GROMACS .gro file of C-alpha atoms in nm:
model
  264
    1MET     CA    1   5.829  -2.264  -0.798
    2ALA     CA    2   5.742  -1.971  -1.023
    3ILE     CA    3   5.565  -1.669  -0.874
    4PHE     CA    4   5.316  -1.454  -1.062
    5ILE     CA    5   5.148  -1.139  -0.931
    6GLY     CA    6   4.801  -1.095  -1.080
    7LEU     CA    7   4.516  -0.846  -1.061
    8MET     CA    8   4.497  -0.640  -0.739
    9GLY     CA    9   4.830  -0.788  -0.630
   10VAL     CA   10   4.684  -1.134  -0.574
   11ILE     CA   11   4.942  -1.410  -0.561
   12LEU     CA   12   4.861  -1.655  -0.841
   13SER     CA   13   5.111  -1.931  -0.772
   14ALA     CA   14   5.343  -1.983  -0.478
   15CYS     CA   15   5.430  -2.202  -0.183
   16ILE     CA   16   5.760  -2.079  -0.046
   17HIS     CA   17   5.926  -2.244   0.252
   18THR     CA   18   6.288  -2.132   0.208
   19ALA     CA   19   6.425  -1.787   0.290
   20GLY     CA   20   6.514  -1.545   0.012
   21SER     CA   21   6.277  -1.690  -0.248
   22ASN     CA   22   6.056  -1.383  -0.288
   23GLN     CA   23   6.024  -1.057  -0.097
   24ASN     CA   24   5.653  -1.008  -0.173
   25ILE     CA   25   5.536  -1.310   0.028
   26GLY     CA   26   5.635  -1.483   0.350
   27LEU     CA   27   5.734  -1.840   0.426
   28CYS     CA   28   5.501  -2.136   0.460
   29ALA     CA   29   5.528  -2.348   0.774
   30GLU     CA   30   5.711  -2.679   0.734
   31ASP     CA   31   5.491  -2.953   0.585
   32LYS     CA   32   5.210  -2.702   0.526
   33CYS     CA   33   5.247  -2.667   0.148
   34THR     CA   34   4.943  -2.891   0.116
   35VAL     CA   35   4.687  -2.702  -0.093
   36LEU     CA   36   4.632  -2.815  -0.455
   37GLY     CA   37   4.899  -3.081  -0.453
   38GLY     CA   38   5.158  -2.875  -0.265
   39GLN     CA   39   5.137  -2.558  -0.474
   40TYR     CA   40   4.987  -2.339  -0.201
   41CYS     CA   41   5.016  -2.285   0.174
   42ALA     CA   42   4.774  -2.386   0.453
   43GLU     CA   43   4.964  -2.224   0.744
   44CYS     CA   44   5.240  -1.964   0.755
   45ALA     CA   45   5.573  -2.000   0.933
   46THR     CA   46   5.592  -1.643   1.063
   47PRO     CA   47   5.350  -1.515   1.331
   48GLY     CA   48   5.155  -1.224   1.187
   49GLU     CA   49   5.128  -1.374   0.837
   50VAL     CA   50   4.829  -1.573   0.706
   51PRO     CA   51   4.752  -1.762   0.380
   52ILE     CA   52   4.569  -1.538   0.134
   53ASN     CA   53   4.508  -1.704  -0.201
   54GLY     CA   54   4.764  -1.963  -0.094
   55ALA     CA   55   5.054  -1.730  -0.012
   56CYS     CA   56   5.168  -1.592   0.324
   57ILE     CA   57   5.072  -1.224   0.358
   58PRO     CA   58   5.109  -0.990   0.661
   59ILE     CA   59   4.785  -0.939   0.853
   60ALA     CA   60   4.800  -0.560   0.797
   61ASP     CA   61   4.844  -0.599   0.420
   62PRO     CA   62   4.552  -0.466   0.207
   63ARG     CA   63   4.515  -0.813   0.052
   64THR     CA   64   4.455  -0.969   0.394
   65ILE     CA   65   4.214  -0.694   0.492
   66ALA     CA   66   4.019  -0.737   0.165
   67SER     CA   67   3.981  -1.110   0.233
   68GLY     CA   68   3.820  -1.044   0.572
   69CYS     CA   69   4.044  -1.305   0.737
   70GLU     CA   70   3.949  -1.355   1.104
   71ASP     CA   71   4.041  -1.609   1.370
   72SER     CA   72   3.839  -1.925   1.441
   73ALA     CA   73   3.623  -1.734   1.692
   74GLY     CA   74   3.533  -1.473   1.430
   75ALA     CA   75   3.744  -1.205   1.597
   76SER     CA   76   4.011  -0.979   1.449
   77LEU     CA   77   4.345  -1.147   1.396
   78GLY     CA   78   4.599  -1.126   1.674
   79SER     CA   79   4.959  -1.029   1.607
   80SER     CA   80   5.069  -1.394   1.623
   81ALA     CA   81   4.807  -1.534   1.380
   82GLN     CA   82   4.935  -1.781   1.119
   83LYS     CA   83   4.611  -1.895   0.953
   84CYS     CA   84   4.249  -1.789   0.905
   85GLY     CA   85   3.937  -1.925   1.072
   86PHE     CA   86   3.678  -1.717   0.885
   87CYS     CA   87   3.677  -1.514   0.561
   88ARG     CA   88   3.438  -1.218   0.565
   89GLY     CA   89   3.546  -1.055   0.238
   90GLU     CA   90   3.309  -1.055  -0.059
   91ASN     CA   91   3.371  -1.352  -0.293
   92TYR     CA   92   3.615  -1.509  -0.045
   93PHE     CA   93   3.585  -1.853   0.114
   94LEU     CA   94   3.778  -2.047   0.378
   95HIS     CA   95   3.988  -2.337   0.252
   96GLU     CA   96   4.250  -2.528   0.452
   97GLY     CA   97   4.335  -2.238   0.683
   98GLY     CA   98   4.345  -1.967   0.419
   99CYS     CA   99   4.110  -1.721   0.249
  100TYR     CA  100   4.063  -1.762  -0.127
  101SER     CA  101   3.877  -1.551  -0.382
  102ILE     CA  102   3.654  -1.717  -0.641
  103LEU     CA  103   3.756  -1.439  -0.882
  104PHE     CA  104   4.124  -1.533  -0.902
  105SER     CA  105   4.352  -1.835  -0.929
  106PRO     CA  106   4.389  -2.060  -0.738
  107GLY     CA  107   4.054  -1.999  -0.564
  108ASN     CA  108   3.850  -2.024  -0.884
  109SER     CA  109   3.993  -2.371  -0.953
  110ILE     CA  110   3.864  -2.489  -0.612
  111CYS     CA  111   3.528  -2.314  -0.576
  112SER     CA  112   3.278  -2.162  -0.820
  113ASN     CA  113   3.047  -1.989  -0.571
  114ALA     CA  114   3.096  -1.849  -0.219
  115VAL     CA  115   2.841  -1.716   0.030
  116SER     CA  116   2.922  -1.561   0.370
  117GLY     CA  117   3.281  -1.682   0.360
  118TYR     CA  118   3.207  -2.043   0.268
  119CYS     CA  119   3.219  -2.228  -0.062
  120THR     CA  120   2.872  -2.342  -0.167
  121ALA     CA  121   2.966  -2.500  -0.503
  122CYS     CA  122   3.295  -2.677  -0.569
  123ALA     CA  123   3.473  -2.643  -0.903
  124ASP     CA  124   3.534  -2.941  -1.132
  125GLY     CA  125   3.804  -3.163  -0.986
  126PHE     CA  126   3.670  -3.116  -0.631
  127PHE     CA  127   3.378  -3.265  -0.441
  128SER     CA  128   3.163  -3.129  -0.158
  129ASN     CA  129   3.231  -3.279   0.183
  130THR     CA  130   2.955  -3.127   0.398
  131VAL     CA  131   3.049  -3.064   0.761
  132SER     CA  132   2.804  -2.878   0.989
  133SER     CA  133   2.601  -2.777   0.680
  134VAL     CA  134   2.903  -2.594   0.535
  135THR     CA  135   3.054  -2.713   0.208
  136GLN     CA  136   3.422  -2.799   0.223
  137CYS     CA  137   3.584  -2.876  -0.113
  138GLN     CA  138   3.823  -3.169  -0.131
  139ALA     CA  139   4.021  -3.280  -0.434
  140CYS     CA  140   3.904  -3.565  -0.653
  141ASP     CA  141   4.140  -3.846  -0.743
  142THR     CA  142   4.372  -3.724  -1.020
  143THR     CA  143   4.211  -3.962  -1.272
  144CYS     CA  144   3.869  -3.795  -1.230
  145ALA     CA  145   3.741  -3.477  -1.393
  146THR     CA  146   3.446  -3.467  -1.153
  147CYS     CA  147   3.365  -3.695  -0.861
  148SER     CA  148   3.146  -3.770  -0.561
  149GLY     CA  149   3.437  -3.862  -0.331
  150GLY     CA  150   3.815  -3.865  -0.303
  151THR     CA  151   3.888  -4.219  -0.424
  152ALA     CA  152   3.957  -4.351  -0.773
  153GLN     CA  153   3.629  -4.545  -0.746
  154SER     CA  154   3.411  -4.234  -0.708
  155CYS     CA  155   3.457  -4.062  -1.045
  156LEU     CA  156   3.157  -3.911  -1.224
  157SER     CA  157   3.350  -3.808  -1.535
  158CYS     CA  158   3.708  -3.847  -1.656
  159GLN     CA  159   4.001  -3.652  -1.794
  160THR     CA  160   4.034  -3.665  -2.175
  161ASP     CA  161   4.287  -3.950  -2.161
  162ARG     CA  162   4.045  -4.179  -1.975
  163PHE     CA  163   3.689  -4.315  -1.988
  164LEU     CA  164   3.440  -4.412  -1.720
  165VAL     CA  165   3.378  -4.775  -1.619
  166ASN     CA  166   3.174  -4.835  -1.302
  167ASN     CA  167   3.283  -4.501  -1.152
  168GLU     CA  168   3.652  -4.562  -1.230
  169CYS     CA  169   3.847  -4.382  -1.502
  170LYS     CA  170   4.040  -4.622  -1.724
  171GLU     CA  171   4.306  -4.524  -1.978
  172CYS     CA  172   4.167  -4.486  -2.330
  173SER     CA  173   4.402  -4.761  -2.451
  174ASP     CA  174   4.308  -5.010  -2.174
  175GLN     CA  175   4.175  -5.298  -2.383
  176ALA     CA  176   4.098  -5.505  -2.072
  177SER     CA  177   3.834  -5.240  -1.996
  178THR     CA  178   3.704  -5.215  -2.355
  179GLY     CA  179   3.949  -4.937  -2.440
  180ILE     CA  180   4.087  -4.873  -2.789
  181GLU     CA  181   4.440  -4.991  -2.865
  182HIS     CA  182   4.697  -4.709  -2.907
  183CYS     CA  183   4.436  -4.441  -2.822
  184ALA     CA  184   4.562  -4.133  -2.633
  185GLN     CA  185   4.237  -3.936  -2.588
  186CYS     CA  186   3.879  -4.054  -2.612
  187ALA     CA  187   3.516  -3.953  -2.567
  188GLN     CA  188   3.223  -4.148  -2.429
  189LYS     CA  189   2.865  -4.084  -2.539
  190SER     CA  190   2.559  -4.296  -2.467
  191GLY     CA  191   2.785  -4.582  -2.362
  192THR     CA  192   2.986  -4.576  -2.685
  193LEU     CA  193   3.361  -4.508  -2.665
  194THR     CA  194   3.524  -4.316  -2.950
  195CYS     CA  195   3.894  -4.242  -2.990
  196THR     CA  196   3.961  -3.876  -3.067
  197VAL     CA  197   4.343  -3.870  -3.062
  198CYS     CA  198   4.584  -4.158  -3.120
  199LYS     CA  199   4.923  -4.205  -2.957
  200GLU     CA  200   5.240  -4.103  -3.138
  201GLN     CA  201   5.309  -4.303  -3.457
  202TYR     CA  202   4.937  -4.382  -3.502
  203PHE     CA  203   4.644  -4.213  -3.680
  204LEU     CA  204   4.266  -4.240  -3.662
  205SER     CA  205   4.110  -4.472  -3.918
  206ALA     CA  206   3.749  -4.592  -3.896
  207GLY     CA  207   3.742  -4.527  -3.521
  208LYS     CA  208   4.064  -4.718  -3.453
  209CYS     CA  209   4.433  -4.627  -3.437
  210ALA     CA  210   4.640  -4.749  -3.732
  211SER     CA  211   5.018  -4.732  -3.772
  212CYS     CA  212   5.190  -4.447  -3.951
  213ALA     CA  213   5.475  -4.519  -4.190
  214SER     CA  214   5.813  -4.614  -4.046
  215ASN     CA  215   5.976  -4.348  -3.822
  216CYS     CA  216   5.676  -4.116  -3.860
  217ALA     CA  217   5.545  -3.954  -3.539
  218THR     CA  218   5.219  -3.807  -3.671
  219CYS     CA  219   5.039  -3.867  -3.998
  220THR     CA  220   4.705  -3.856  -4.177
  221SER     CA  221   4.735  -4.201  -4.336
  222ALA     CA  222   4.975  -4.495  -4.355
  223LYS     CA  223   5.126  -4.358  -4.677
  224PRO     CA  224   5.481  -4.223  -4.628
  225GLU     CA  225   5.389  -3.901  -4.813
  226ASP     CA  226   5.117  -3.832  -4.555
  227CYS     CA  227   5.362  -3.811  -4.266
  228THR     CA  228   5.331  -3.467  -4.103
  229VAL     CA  229   5.603  -3.499  -3.834
  230CYS     CA  230   5.891  -3.746  -3.821
  231VAL     CA  231   6.012  -3.899  -3.495
  232SER     CA  232   6.294  -3.728  -3.305
  233LYS     CA  233   6.624  -3.693  -3.496
  234TYR     CA  234   6.462  -3.789  -3.828
  235SER     CA  235   6.388  -3.566  -4.128
  236TYR     CA  236   6.141  -3.606  -4.413
  237ASP     CA  237   6.309  -3.680  -4.748
  238LEU     CA  238   6.104  -3.523  -5.027
  239ALA     CA  239   6.271  -3.744  -5.288
  240THR     CA  240   6.209  -4.080  -5.122
  241LYS     CA  241   5.895  -3.968  -4.933
  242ALA     CA  242   6.017  -4.123  -4.610
  243CYS     CA  243   6.153  -4.023  -4.269
  244VAL     CA  244   6.529  -4.065  -4.275
  245GLN     CA  245   6.796  -4.030  -4.008
  246THR     CA  246   7.038  -3.845  -4.236
  247CYS     CA  247   6.966  -3.629  -4.539
  248GLU     CA  248   7.159  -3.702  -4.858
  249GLU     CA  249   7.473  -3.500  -4.926
  250HIS     CA  250   7.290  -3.279  -5.178
  251ALA     CA  251   7.023  -3.182  -4.921
  252SER     CA  252   7.006  -3.015  -4.581
  253ASP     CA  253   6.769  -3.025  -4.284
  254GLN     CA  254   6.510  -2.751  -4.320
  255LEU     CA  255   6.347  -2.692  -3.982
  256ASN     CA  256   5.969  -2.683  -4.026
  257ALA     CA  257   5.670  -2.892  -3.917
  258ARG     CA  258   5.832  -3.217  -4.024
  259GLN     CA  259   6.198  -3.105  -4.060
  260THR     CA  260   6.238  -3.168  -4.432
  261CYS     CA  261   6.542  -3.268  -4.631
  262ALA     CA  262   6.550  -2.970  -4.867
  263PRO     CA  263   6.782  -2.908  -5.166
  264ARG     CA  264   7.088  -2.705  -5.077
   0.00000   0.00000   0.00000
């Protein structure tokens, strides 16, 4: 997995559990790459390292100190600590054994507001699971944009490729659920579903998806001359106004938006 070092040395993306991957961060304990779909670490493999913004950092490191990571009793970390129990740093919150900042990724994709080391408002894609009056953010089902619970039946809004039906997000093209045939992205307003983007080889026409010309991937109408991109391995022939597999001998492939057969 790629590693990026952001502002103030905060790790932006990493869950490393094999030696030699990166010298700036430690190793995650086995089966503990569980945060945000396995991208970040919940518990470190090496005693004396704790998850800060999802990566394993030594307890004496300035990043750990800034987070205010403490043990579950609220005391200073011992030399064998491998996860956090409290986060006292400003704008930090506790999440799955680590301290995360709402100012940086990945913390800002989980929580939008933190008070006294706890998240008080979950970001879109997460829902609040209140335990002992403290908000814990848990991930929505992947089909949901926002939700009230972790199942596919608890969506409040959907990703752009789906629409809401009785708290479930159905694919825009799901005709069994009143979807629009060949629709890739859609919008729902006042109970009315509208297609905004059609699947490849289709274009929007009067709210529906109509077929492009033969071998055309994207177009503005069904007319061959309105093809904007041909399908893979095809080029647009200016003479015949069609997508062809091979340009004529007098022409060559000119690589542009629709890879045109251009005069030599």
